[in-house]
PDB file of C-alpha atoms in Angstrom:
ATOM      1  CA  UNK A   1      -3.128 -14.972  -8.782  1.00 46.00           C
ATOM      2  CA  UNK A   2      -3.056 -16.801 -11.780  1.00 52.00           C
ATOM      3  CA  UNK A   3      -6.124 -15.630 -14.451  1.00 59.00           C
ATOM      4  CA  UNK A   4      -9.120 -18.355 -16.029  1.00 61.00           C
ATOM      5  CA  UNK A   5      -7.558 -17.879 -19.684  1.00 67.00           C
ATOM      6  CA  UNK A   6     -10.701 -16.988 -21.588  1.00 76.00           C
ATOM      7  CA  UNK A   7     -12.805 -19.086 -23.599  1.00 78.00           C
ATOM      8  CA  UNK A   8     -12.122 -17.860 -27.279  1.00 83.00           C
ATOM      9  CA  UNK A   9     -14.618 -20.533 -29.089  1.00 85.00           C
ATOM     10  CA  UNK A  10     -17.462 -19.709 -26.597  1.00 86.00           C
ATOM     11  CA  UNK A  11     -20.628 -17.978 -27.888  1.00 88.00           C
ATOM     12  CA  UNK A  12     -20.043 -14.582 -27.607  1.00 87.00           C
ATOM     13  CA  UNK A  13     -22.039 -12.300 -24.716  1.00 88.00           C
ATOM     14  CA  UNK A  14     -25.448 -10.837 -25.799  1.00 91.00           C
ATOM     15  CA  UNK A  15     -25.287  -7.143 -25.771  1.00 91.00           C
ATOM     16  CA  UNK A  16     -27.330  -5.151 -23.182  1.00 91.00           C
ATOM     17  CA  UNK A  17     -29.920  -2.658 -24.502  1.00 89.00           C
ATOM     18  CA  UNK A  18     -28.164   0.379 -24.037  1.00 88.00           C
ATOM     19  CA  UNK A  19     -24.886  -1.355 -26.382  1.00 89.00           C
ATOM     20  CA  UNK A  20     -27.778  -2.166 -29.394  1.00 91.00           C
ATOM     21  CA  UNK A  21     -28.527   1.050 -29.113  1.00 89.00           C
ATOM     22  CA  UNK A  22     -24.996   3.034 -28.712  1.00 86.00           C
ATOM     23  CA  UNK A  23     -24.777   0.227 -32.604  1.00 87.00           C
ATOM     24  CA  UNK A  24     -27.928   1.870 -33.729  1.00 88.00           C
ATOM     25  CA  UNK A  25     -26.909   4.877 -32.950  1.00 86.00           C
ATOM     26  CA  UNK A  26     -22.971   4.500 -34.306  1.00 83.00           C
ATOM     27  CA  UNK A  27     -24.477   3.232 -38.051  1.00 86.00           C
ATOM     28  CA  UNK A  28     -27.184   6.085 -37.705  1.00 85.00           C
ATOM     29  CA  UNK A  29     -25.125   9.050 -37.384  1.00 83.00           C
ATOM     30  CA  UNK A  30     -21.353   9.895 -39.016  1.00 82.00           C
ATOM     31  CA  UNK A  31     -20.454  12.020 -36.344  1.00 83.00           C
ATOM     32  CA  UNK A  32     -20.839  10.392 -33.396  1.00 80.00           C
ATOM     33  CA  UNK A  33     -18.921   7.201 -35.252  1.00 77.00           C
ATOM     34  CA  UNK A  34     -16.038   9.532 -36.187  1.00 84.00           C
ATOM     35  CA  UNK A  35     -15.841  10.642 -31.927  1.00 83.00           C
ATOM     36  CA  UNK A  36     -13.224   9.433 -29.523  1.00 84.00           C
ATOM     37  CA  UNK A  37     -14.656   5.981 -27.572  1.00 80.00           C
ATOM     38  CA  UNK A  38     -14.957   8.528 -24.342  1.00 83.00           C
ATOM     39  CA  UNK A  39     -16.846  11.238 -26.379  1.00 85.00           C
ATOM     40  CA  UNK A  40     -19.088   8.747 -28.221  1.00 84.00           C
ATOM     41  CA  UNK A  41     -20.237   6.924 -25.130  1.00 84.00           C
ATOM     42  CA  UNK A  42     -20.625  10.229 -23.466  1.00 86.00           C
ATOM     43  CA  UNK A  43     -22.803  11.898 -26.180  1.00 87.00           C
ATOM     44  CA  UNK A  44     -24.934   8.382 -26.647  1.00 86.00           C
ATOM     45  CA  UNK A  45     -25.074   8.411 -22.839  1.00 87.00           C
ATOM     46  CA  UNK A  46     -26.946  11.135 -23.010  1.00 89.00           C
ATOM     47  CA  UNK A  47     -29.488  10.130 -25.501  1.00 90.00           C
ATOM     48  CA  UNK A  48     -30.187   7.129 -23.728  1.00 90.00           C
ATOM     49  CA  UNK A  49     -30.929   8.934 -20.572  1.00 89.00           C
ATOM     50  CA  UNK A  50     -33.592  11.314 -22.696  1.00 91.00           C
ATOM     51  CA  UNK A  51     -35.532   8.274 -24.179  1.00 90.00           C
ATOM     52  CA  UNK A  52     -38.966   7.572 -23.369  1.00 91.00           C
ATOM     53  CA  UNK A  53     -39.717   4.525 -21.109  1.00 89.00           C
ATOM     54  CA  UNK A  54     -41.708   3.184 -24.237  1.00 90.00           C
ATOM     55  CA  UNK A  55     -38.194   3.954 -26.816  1.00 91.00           C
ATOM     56  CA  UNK A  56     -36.412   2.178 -24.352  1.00 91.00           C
ATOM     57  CA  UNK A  57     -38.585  -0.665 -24.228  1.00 92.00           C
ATOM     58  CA  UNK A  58     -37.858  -1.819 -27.726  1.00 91.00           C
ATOM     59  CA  UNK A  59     -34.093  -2.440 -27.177  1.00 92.00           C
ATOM     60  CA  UNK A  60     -34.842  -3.883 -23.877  1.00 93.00           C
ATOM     61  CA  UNK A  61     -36.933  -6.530 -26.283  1.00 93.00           C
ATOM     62  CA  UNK A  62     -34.186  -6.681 -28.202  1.00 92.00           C
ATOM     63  CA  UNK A  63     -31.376  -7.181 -25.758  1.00 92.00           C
ATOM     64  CA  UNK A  64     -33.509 -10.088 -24.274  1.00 93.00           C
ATOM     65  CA  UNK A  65     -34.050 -12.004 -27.744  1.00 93.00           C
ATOM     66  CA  UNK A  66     -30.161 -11.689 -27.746  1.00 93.00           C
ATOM     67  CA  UNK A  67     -30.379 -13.138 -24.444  1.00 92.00           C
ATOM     68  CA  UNK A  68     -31.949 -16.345 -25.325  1.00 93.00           C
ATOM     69  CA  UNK A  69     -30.711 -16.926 -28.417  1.00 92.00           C
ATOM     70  CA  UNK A  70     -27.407 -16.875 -26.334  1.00 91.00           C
ATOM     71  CA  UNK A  71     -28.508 -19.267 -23.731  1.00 91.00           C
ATOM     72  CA  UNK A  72     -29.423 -22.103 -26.488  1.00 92.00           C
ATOM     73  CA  UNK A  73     -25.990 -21.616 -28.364  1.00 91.00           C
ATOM     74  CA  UNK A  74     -24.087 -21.689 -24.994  1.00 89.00           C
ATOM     75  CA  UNK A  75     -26.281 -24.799 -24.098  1.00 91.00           C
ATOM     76  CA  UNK A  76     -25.371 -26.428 -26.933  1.00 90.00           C
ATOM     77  CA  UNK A  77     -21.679 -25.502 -27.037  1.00 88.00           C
ATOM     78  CA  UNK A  78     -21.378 -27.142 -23.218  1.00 86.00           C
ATOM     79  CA  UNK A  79     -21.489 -30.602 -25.342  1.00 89.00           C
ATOM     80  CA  UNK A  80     -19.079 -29.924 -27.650  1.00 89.00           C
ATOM     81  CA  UNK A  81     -15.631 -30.938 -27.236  1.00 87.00           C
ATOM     82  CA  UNK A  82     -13.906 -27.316 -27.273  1.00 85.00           C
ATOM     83  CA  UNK A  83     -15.553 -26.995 -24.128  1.00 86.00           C
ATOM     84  CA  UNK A  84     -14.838 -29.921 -22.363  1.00 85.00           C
ATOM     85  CA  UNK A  85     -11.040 -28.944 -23.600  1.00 85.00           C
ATOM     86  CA  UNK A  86     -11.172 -24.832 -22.134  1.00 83.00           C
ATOM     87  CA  UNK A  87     -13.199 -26.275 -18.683  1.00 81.00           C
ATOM     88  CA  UNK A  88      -9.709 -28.461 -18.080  1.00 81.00           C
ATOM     89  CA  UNK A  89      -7.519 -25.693 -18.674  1.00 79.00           C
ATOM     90  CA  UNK A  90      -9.106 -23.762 -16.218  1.00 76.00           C
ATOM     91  CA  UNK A  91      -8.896 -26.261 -13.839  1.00 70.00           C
ATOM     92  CA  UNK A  92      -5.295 -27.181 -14.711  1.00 65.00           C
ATOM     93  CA  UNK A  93      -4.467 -23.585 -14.947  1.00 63.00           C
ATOM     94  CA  UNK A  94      -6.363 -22.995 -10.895  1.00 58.00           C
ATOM     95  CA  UNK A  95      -4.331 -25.951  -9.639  1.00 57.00           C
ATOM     96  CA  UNK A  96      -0.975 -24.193 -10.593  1.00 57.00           C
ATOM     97  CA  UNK A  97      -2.175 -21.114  -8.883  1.00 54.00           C
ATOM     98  CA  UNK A  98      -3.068 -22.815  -5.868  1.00 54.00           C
ATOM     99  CA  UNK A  99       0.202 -24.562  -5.750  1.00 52.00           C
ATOM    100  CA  UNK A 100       2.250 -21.313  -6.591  1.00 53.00           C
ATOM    101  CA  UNK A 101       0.803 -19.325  -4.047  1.00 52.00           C
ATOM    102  CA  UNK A 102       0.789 -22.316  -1.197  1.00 48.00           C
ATOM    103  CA  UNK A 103      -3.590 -21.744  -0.777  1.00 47.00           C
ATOM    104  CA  UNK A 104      -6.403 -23.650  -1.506  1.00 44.00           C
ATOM    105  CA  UNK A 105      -8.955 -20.680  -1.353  1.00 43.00           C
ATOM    106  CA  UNK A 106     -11.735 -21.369  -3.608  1.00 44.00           C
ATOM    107  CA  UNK A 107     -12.049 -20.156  -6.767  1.00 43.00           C
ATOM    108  CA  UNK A 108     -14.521 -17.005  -7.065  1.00 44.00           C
ATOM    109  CA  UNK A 109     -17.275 -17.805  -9.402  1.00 42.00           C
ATOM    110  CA  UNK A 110     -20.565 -15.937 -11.317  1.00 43.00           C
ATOM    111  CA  UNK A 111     -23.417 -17.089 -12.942  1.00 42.00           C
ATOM    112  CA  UNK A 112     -24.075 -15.868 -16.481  1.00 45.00           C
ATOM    113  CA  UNK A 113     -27.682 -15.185 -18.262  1.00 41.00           C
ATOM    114  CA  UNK A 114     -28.189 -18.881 -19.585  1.00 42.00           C
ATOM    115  CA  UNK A 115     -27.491 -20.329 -15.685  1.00 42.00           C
ATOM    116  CA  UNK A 116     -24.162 -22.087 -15.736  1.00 43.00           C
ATOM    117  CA  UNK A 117     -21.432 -21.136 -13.729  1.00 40.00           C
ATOM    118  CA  UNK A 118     -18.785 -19.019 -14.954  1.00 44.00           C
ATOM    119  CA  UNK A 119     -15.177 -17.525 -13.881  1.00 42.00           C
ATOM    120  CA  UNK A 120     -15.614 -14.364 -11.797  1.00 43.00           C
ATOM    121  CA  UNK A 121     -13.345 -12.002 -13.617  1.00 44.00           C
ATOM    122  CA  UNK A 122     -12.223  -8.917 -12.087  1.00 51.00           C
ATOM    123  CA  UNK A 123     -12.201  -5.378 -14.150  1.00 50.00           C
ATOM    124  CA  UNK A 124      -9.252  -4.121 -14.264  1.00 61.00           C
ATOM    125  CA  UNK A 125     -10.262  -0.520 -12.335  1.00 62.00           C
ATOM    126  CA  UNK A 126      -8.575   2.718 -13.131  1.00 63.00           C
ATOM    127  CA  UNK A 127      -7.954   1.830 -16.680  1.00 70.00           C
ATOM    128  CA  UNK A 128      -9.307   3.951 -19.061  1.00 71.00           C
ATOM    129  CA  UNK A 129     -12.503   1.570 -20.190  1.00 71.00           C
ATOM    130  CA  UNK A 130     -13.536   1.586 -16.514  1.00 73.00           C
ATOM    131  CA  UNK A 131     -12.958   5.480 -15.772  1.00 75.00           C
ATOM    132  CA  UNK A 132     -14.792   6.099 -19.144  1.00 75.00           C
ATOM    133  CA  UNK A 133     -17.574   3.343 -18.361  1.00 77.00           C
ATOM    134  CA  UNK A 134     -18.008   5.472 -14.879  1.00 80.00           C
ATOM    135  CA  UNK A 135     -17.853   8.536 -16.441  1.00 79.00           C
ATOM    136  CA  UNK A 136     -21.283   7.380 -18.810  1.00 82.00           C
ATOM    137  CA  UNK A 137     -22.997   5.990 -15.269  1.00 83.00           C
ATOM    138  CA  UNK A 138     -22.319   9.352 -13.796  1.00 85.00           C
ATOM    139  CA  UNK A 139     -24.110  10.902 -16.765  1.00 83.00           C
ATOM    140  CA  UNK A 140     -26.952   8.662 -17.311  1.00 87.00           C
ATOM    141  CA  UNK A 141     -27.283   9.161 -13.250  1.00 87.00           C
ATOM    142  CA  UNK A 142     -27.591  12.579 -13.546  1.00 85.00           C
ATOM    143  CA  UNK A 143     -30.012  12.790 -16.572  1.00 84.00           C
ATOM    144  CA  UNK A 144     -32.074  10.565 -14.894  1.00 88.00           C
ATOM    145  CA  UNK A 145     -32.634  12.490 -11.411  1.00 86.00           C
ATOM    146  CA  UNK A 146     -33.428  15.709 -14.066  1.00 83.00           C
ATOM    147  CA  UNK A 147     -35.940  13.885 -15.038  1.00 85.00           C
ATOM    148  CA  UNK A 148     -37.117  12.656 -12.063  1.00 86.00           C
ATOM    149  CA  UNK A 149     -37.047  16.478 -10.764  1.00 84.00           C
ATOM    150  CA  UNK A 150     -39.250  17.588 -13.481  1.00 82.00           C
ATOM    151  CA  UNK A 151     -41.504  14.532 -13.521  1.00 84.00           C
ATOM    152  CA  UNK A 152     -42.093  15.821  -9.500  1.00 84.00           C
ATOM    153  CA  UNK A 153     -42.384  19.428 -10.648  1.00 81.00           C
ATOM    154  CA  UNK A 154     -44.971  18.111 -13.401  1.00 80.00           C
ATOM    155  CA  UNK A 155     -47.098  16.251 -11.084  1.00 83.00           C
ATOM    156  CA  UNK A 156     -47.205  18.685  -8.622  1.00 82.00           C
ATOM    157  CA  UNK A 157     -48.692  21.206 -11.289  1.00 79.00           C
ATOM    158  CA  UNK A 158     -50.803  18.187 -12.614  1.00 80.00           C
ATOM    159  CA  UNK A 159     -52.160  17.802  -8.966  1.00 80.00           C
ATOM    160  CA  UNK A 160     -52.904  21.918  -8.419  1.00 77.00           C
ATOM    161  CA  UNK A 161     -54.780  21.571 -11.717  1.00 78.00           C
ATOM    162  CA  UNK A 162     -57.041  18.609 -10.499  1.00 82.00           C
ATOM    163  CA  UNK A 163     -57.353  20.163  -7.145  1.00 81.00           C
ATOM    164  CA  UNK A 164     -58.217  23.911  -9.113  1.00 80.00           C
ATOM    165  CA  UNK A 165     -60.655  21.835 -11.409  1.00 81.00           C
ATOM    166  CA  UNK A 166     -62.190  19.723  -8.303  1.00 84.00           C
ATOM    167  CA  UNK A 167     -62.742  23.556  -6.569  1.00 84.00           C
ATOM    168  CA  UNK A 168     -64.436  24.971  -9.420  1.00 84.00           C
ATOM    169  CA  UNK A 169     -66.903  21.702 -10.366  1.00 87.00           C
ATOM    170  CA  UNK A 170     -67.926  21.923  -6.699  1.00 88.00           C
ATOM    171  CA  UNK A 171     -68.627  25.728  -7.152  1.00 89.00           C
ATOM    172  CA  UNK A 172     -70.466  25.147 -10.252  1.00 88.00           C
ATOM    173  CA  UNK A 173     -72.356  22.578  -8.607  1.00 89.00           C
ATOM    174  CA  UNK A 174     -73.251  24.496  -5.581  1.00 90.00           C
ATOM    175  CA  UNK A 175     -74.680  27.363  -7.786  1.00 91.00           C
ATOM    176  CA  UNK A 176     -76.519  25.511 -10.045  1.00 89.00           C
ATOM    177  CA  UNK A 177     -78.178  23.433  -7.460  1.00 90.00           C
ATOM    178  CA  UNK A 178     -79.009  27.265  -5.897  1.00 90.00           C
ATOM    179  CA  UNK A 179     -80.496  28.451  -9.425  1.00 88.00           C
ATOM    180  CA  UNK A 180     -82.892  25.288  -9.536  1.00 90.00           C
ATOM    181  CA  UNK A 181     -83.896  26.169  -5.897  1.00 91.00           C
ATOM    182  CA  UNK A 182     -84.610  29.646  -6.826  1.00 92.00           C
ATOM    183  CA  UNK A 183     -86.227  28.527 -10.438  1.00 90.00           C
ATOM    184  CA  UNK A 184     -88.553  26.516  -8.202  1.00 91.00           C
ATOM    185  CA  UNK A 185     -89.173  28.655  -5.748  1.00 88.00           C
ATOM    186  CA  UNK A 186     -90.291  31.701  -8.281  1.00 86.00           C
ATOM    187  CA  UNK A 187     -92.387  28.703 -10.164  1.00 87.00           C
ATOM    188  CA  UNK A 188     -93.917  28.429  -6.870  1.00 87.00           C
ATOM    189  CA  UNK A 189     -94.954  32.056  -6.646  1.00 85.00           C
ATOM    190  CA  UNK A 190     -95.958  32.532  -9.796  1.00 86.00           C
ATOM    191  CA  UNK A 191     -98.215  29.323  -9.642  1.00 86.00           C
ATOM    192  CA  UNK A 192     -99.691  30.943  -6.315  1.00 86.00           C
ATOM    193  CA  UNK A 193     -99.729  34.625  -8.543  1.00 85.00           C
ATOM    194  CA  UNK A 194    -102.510  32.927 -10.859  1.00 85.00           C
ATOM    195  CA  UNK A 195    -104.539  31.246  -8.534  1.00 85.00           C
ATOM    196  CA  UNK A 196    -104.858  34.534  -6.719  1.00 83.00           C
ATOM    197  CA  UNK A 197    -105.709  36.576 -10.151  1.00 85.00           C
ATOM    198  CA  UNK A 198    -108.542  33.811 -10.864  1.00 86.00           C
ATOM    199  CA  UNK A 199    -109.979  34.021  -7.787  1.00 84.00           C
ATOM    200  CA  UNK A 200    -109.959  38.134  -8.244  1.00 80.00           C
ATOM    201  CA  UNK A 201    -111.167  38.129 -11.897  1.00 82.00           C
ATOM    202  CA  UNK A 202    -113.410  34.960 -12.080  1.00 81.00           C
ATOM    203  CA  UNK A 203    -116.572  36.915 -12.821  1.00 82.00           C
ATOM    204  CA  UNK A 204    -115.205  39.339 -15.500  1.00 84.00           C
ATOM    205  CA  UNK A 205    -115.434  38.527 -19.331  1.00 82.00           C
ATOM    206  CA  UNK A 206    -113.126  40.042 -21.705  1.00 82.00           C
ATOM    207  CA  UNK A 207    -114.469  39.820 -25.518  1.00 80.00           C
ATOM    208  CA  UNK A 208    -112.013  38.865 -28.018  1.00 69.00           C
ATOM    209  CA  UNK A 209    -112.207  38.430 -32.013  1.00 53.00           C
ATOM    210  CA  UNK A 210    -113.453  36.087 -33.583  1.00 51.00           C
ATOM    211  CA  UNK A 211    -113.864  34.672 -36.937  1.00 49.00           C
ATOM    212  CA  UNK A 212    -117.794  35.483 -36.913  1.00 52.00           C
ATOM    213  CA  UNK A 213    -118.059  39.227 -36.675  1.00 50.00           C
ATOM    214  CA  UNK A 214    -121.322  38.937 -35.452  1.00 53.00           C
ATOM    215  CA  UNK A 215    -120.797  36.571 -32.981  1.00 50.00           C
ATOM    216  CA  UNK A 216    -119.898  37.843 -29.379  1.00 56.00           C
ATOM    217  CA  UNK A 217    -117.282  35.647 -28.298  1.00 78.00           C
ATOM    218  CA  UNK A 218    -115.896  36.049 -24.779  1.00 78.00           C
ATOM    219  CA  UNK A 219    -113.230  34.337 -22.275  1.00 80.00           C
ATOM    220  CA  UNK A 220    -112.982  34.161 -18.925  1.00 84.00           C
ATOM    221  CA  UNK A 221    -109.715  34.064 -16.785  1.00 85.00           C
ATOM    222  CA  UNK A 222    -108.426  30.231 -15.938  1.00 88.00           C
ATOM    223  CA  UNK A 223    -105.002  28.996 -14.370  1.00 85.00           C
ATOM    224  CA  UNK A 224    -103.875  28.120 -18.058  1.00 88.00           C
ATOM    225  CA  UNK A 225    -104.750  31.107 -19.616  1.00 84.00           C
ATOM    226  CA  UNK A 226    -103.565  34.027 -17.201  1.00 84.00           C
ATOM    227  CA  UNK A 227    -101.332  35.541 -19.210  1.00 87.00           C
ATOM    228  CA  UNK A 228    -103.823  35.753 -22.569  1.00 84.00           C
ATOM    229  CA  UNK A 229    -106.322  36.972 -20.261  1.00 84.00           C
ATOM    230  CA  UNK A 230    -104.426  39.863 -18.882  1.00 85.00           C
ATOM    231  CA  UNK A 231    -102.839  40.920 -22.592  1.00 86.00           C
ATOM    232  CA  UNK A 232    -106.388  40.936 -24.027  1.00 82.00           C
ATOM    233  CA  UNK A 233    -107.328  43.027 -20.592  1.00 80.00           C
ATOM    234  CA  UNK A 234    -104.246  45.901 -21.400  1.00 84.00           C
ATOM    235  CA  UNK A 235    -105.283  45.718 -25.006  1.00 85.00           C
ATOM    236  CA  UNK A 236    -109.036  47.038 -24.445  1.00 81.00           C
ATOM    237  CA  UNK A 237    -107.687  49.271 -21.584  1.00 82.00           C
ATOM    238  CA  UNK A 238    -105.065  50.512 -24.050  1.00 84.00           C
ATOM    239  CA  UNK A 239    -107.741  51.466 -26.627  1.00 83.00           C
ATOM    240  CA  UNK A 240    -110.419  52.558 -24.896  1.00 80.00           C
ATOM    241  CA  UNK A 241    -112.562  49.837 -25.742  1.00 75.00           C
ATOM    242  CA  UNK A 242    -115.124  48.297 -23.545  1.00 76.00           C
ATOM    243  CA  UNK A 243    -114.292  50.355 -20.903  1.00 82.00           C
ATOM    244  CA  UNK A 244    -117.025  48.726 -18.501  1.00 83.00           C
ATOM    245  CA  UNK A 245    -115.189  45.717 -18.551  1.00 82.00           C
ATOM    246  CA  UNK A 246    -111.907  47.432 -17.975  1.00 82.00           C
ATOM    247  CA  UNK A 247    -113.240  49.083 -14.744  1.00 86.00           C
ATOM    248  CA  UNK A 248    -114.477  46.100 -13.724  1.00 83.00           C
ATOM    249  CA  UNK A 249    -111.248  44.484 -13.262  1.00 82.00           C
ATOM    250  CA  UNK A 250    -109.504  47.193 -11.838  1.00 85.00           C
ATOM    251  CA  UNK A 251    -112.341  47.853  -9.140  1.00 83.00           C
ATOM    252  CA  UNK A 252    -112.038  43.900  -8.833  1.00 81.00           C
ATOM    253  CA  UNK A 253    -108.225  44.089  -8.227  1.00 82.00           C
ATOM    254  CA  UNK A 254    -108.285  46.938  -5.529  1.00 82.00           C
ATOM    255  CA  UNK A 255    -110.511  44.970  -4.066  1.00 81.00           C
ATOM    256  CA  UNK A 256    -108.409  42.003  -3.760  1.00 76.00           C
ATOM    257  CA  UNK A 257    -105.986  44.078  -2.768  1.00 80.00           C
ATOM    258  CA  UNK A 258    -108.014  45.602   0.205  1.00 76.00           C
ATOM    259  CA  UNK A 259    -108.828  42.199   1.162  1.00 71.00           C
ATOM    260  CA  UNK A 260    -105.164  41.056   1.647  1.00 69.00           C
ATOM    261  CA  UNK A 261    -106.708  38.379  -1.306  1.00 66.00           C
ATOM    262  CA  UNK A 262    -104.176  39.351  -3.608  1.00 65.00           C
ATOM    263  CA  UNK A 263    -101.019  38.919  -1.037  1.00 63.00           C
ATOM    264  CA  UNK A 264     -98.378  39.077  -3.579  1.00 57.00           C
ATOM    265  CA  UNK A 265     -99.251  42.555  -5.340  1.00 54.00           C
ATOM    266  CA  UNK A 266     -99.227  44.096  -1.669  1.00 50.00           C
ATOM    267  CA  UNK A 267     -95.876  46.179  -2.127  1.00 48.00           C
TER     268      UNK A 267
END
């Protein structure tokens, strides 16, 4: 079978992402531009495959601004005579082929990026551009299921981590909600501890200083002032002081006590 002789005044073909970046790459570095084609695509190949979705997303933008600026030159170069000339070659050159070969098959055909039909050309396979273009696939195959293994492995400690973290806010949760039950419950006691110790010590008066020396000044025992009540109380017990009123208390207390008044300093 005869071949579509190629269109040598037609825009050329925009380059994919991965070839602007093998360029980039080639002008960037000495070394890889002094490797073997084979070696070169090989070691590029392998950068490629360890870029970032958002590294590869710039020459992706840039291989599809290639893309249209190639679909309005090949738009425009359909009108212009050299065209017109090529597209009757082919068709001359198809109508010897059929006639050579006795068939009227027709001819395979592809669509390029700007739309319009082109010649399906076969790649020659088993050359050494097509065992080295497989050889790059293979590798940018493999790099890419690495990564895909250790994005897996990565998630699966991600999701442990959420599910340890999920675990331990429910823990926390559970024993803070038991410390406010237990902060109210002792709130509740002591509230009831008070009431129980003014209803014991209503009727004693414990003098405390004042500003006047020679004014008596005295306080009794109230659900606000329990605790000032029973320091000044240890204080004269402590010194001796008043000891009347000291006894008082503590007669008043066993009493409560005997009484089952004072419930919560039964032991």
């Amino acid at each position: 079978m005869r071949r579509t002789p190629q269109d040598k005044n037609a825009p050329k073909k925009p380059p994919t992402a991965f070839m602007l970046f093998m360029k980039q790459r080639r002008l960037q570095s000495e070394h890889l531009a002094s490797l073997s084609f084979g070696e070169r695509n090989r070691a590029v190949g392998a950068e490629w495959g360890a870029l970032t979705s958002e590294e590869k997303a710039v020459f992706f933008d840039q291989a599809k601004e290639e893309r249209e600026k190639y679909s309005q030159l090949f738009t425009e170069y359909k009108k212009s005579d050299a065209y017109k000339a090529w597209l009757a070659s082919t068709e001359n050159t198809e109508t010897k082929g059929k006639k050579s070969n006795g068939k009227s098959g027709k001819r395979s055909v592809s669509s390029d990026v700007s739309g319009t039909i082109q010649p399906d050309f076969k790649v020659p396979i088993f050359t050494r551009e097509f065992l080295e273009y497989n050889r790059l696939r293979e590798a940018i195959l493999r790099q890419l299921k690495k990564q895909a293994a250790q994005l897996e492995e990565e998630t699966a400690l991600l999701s442990k981590h959420v599910d340890n973290l999920v675990n331990a806010e429910a823990r926390t949760k559970a024993q803070l909600q038991a410390s406010e039950e237990q902060f109210a419950t002792d709130e509740q006691l002591l509230r009831r501890l008070h009431k129980e110790l003014v209803a014991s010590l209503h009727e004693i008066a414990v003098p405390y200083a004042s500003a006047n020396p020679t004014a008596k000044s005295t306080e009794h025992i109230t659900e606000t002032s329990v605790e000032s009540f029973l320091s000044q109380l240890g204080l004269l017990h402590k010194s001796q002081m008043n000891v009347d009123v000291t006894n008082k208390a503590i007669q008043s207390l066993r009493l409560a006590i005997s009484k089952k008044t004072l419930k919560l300093l039964i032991t």
